[in-house]
XYZ file of C-alpha atoms in Angstrom:
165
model
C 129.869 77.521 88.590
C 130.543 75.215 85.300
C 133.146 77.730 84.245
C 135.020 77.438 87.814
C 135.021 74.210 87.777
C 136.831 73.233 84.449
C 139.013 76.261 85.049
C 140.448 74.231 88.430
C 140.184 71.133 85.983
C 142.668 73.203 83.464
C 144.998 73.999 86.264
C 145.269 71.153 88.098
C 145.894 69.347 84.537
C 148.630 71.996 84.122
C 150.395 71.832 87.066
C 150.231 67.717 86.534
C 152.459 68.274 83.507
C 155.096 70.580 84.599
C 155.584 68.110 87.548
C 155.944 65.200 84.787
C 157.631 66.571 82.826
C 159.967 68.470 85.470
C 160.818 64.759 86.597
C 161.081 62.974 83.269
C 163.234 65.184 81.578
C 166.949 63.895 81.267
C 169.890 65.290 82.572
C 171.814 67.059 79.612
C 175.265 65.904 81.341
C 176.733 63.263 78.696
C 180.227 62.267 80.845
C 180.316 58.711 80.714
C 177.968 55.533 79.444
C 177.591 53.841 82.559
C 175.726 56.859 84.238
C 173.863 57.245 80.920
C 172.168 54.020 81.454
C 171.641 54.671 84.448
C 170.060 57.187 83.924
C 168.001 55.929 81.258
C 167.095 53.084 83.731
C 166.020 55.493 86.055
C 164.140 57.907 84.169
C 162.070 54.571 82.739
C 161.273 54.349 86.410
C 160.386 58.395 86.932
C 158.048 57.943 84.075
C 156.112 55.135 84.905
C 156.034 56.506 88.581
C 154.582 59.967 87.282
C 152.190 58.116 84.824
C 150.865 56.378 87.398
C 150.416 59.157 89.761
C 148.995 61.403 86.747
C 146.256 58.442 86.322
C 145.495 58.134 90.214
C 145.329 62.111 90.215
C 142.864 62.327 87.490
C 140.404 59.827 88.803
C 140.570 61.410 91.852
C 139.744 65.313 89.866
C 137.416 63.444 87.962
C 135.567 61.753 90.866
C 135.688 64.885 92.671
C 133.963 67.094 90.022
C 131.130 64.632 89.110
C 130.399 64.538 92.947
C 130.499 68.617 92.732
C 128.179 68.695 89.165
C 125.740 66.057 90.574
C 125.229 68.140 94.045
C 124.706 70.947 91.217
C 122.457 69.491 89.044
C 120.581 68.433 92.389
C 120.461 72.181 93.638
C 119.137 73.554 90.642
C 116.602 71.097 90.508
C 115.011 72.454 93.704
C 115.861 76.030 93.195
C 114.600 76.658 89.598
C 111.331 78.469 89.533
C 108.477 77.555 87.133
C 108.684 79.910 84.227
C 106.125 82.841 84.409
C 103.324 84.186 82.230
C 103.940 87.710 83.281
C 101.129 90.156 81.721
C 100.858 93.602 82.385
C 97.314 95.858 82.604
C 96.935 99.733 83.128
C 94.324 100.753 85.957
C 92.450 103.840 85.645
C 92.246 105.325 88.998
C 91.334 108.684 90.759
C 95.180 109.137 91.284
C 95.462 108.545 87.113
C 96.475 105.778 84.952
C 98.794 102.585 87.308
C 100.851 100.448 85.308
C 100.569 96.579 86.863
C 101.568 93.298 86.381
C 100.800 89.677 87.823
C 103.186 88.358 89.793
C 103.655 92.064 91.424
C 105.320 92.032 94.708
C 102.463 93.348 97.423
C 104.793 96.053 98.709
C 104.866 97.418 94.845
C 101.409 97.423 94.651
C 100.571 99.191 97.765
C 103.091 102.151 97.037
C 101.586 102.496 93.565
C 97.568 101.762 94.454
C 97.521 103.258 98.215
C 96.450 101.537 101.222
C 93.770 99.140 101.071
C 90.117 99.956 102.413
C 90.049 96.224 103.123
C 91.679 93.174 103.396
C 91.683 89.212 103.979
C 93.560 86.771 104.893
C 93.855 82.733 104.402
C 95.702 80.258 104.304
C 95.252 76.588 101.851
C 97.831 74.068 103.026
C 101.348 76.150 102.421
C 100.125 79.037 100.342
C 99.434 82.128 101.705
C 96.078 84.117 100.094
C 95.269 87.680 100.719
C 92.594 89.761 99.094
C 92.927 93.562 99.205
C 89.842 95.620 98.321
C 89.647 99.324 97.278
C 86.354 101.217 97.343
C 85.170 104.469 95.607
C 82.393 106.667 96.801
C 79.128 106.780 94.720
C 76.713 109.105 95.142
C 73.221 108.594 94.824
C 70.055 110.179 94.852
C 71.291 112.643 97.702
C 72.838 109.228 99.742
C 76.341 108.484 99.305
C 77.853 105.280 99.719
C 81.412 103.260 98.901
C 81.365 100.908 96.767
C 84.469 97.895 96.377
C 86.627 99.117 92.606
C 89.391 97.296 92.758
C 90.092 93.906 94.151
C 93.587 92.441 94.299
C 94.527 88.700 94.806
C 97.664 88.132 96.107
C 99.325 84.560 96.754
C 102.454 84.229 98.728
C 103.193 87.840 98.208
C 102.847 87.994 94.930
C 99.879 89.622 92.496
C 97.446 86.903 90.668
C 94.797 88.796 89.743
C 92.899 91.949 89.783
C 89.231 92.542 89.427
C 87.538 96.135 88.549
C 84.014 96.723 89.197
């Protein structure tokens, strides 16, 4: 955006010059003194004209692109994400060693861990919490039973933490 912005600023400058100096240029025709002062007289008057209407343009390009950078600089404010302490852990599983990281996307997870033998849901004030639980079965003394091995915490979509039992 900061590059489009001072290239319109470089060609509306241009374009300001050719005009000015498309109008202040004298004529080249030399035929008699009288018309070369008034010429003179009038191209005094073509300059100051264009000087004047180079100054009014400019405050107006230069009032319109600090009301375009400080919408910007607003924007960005709001849109900029905290930066993120993204660490990644390997999960030994039945399926074989899965590659993870916080801030995982739940979909990701899910196509790399299976389907969930449980899960939760809550909610605290705007953020979304979900708990996903994956059990193995453990046998023992001729009962079997399942048994949570995995727990994932997700918030707002996204992976926080992961506990293996």
């Amino acid at each position: 955006m900061n590059i489009l912005l001072k290239f319109s600023t470089i060609c509306l400058l241009a374009l300001i010059c050719v005009v000015s100096t498309s109008c202040a240029t004298p004529p080249t025709d030399e035929t008699a003194d009288e018309q070369l002062s008034a010429v003179e007289a009038q191209d005094t008057n073509v300059i100051e004209l264009t000087n004047e209407v180079m100054k009014s343009g400019l405050k107006a390009v230069q009032s319109i692109f600090q009301k375009i950078n400080d919408e910007v600089s607003e924007e960005s404010h709001i849109d900029q994400k905290p930066r993120r302490n993204i660490q990644w852990f390997e999960l030994s599983t039945r399926k074989g060693i899965v590659k993870l990281h916080t801030y995982m996307p739940k979909d990701s997870v899910k196509m790399l861990m299976g389907r969930p033998h449980k899960t939760s849901i809550r909610t605290y004030g705007d953020d979304f919490h979900e708990t996903w639980e994956y059990e193995k079965r453990v046998f023992k003394d001729s009962d079997d039973f399942y048994t949570t091995e995995f727990r994932f915490e997700f918030v707002n979509g996204e992976l926080k933490s992961v506990s293996q039992y």
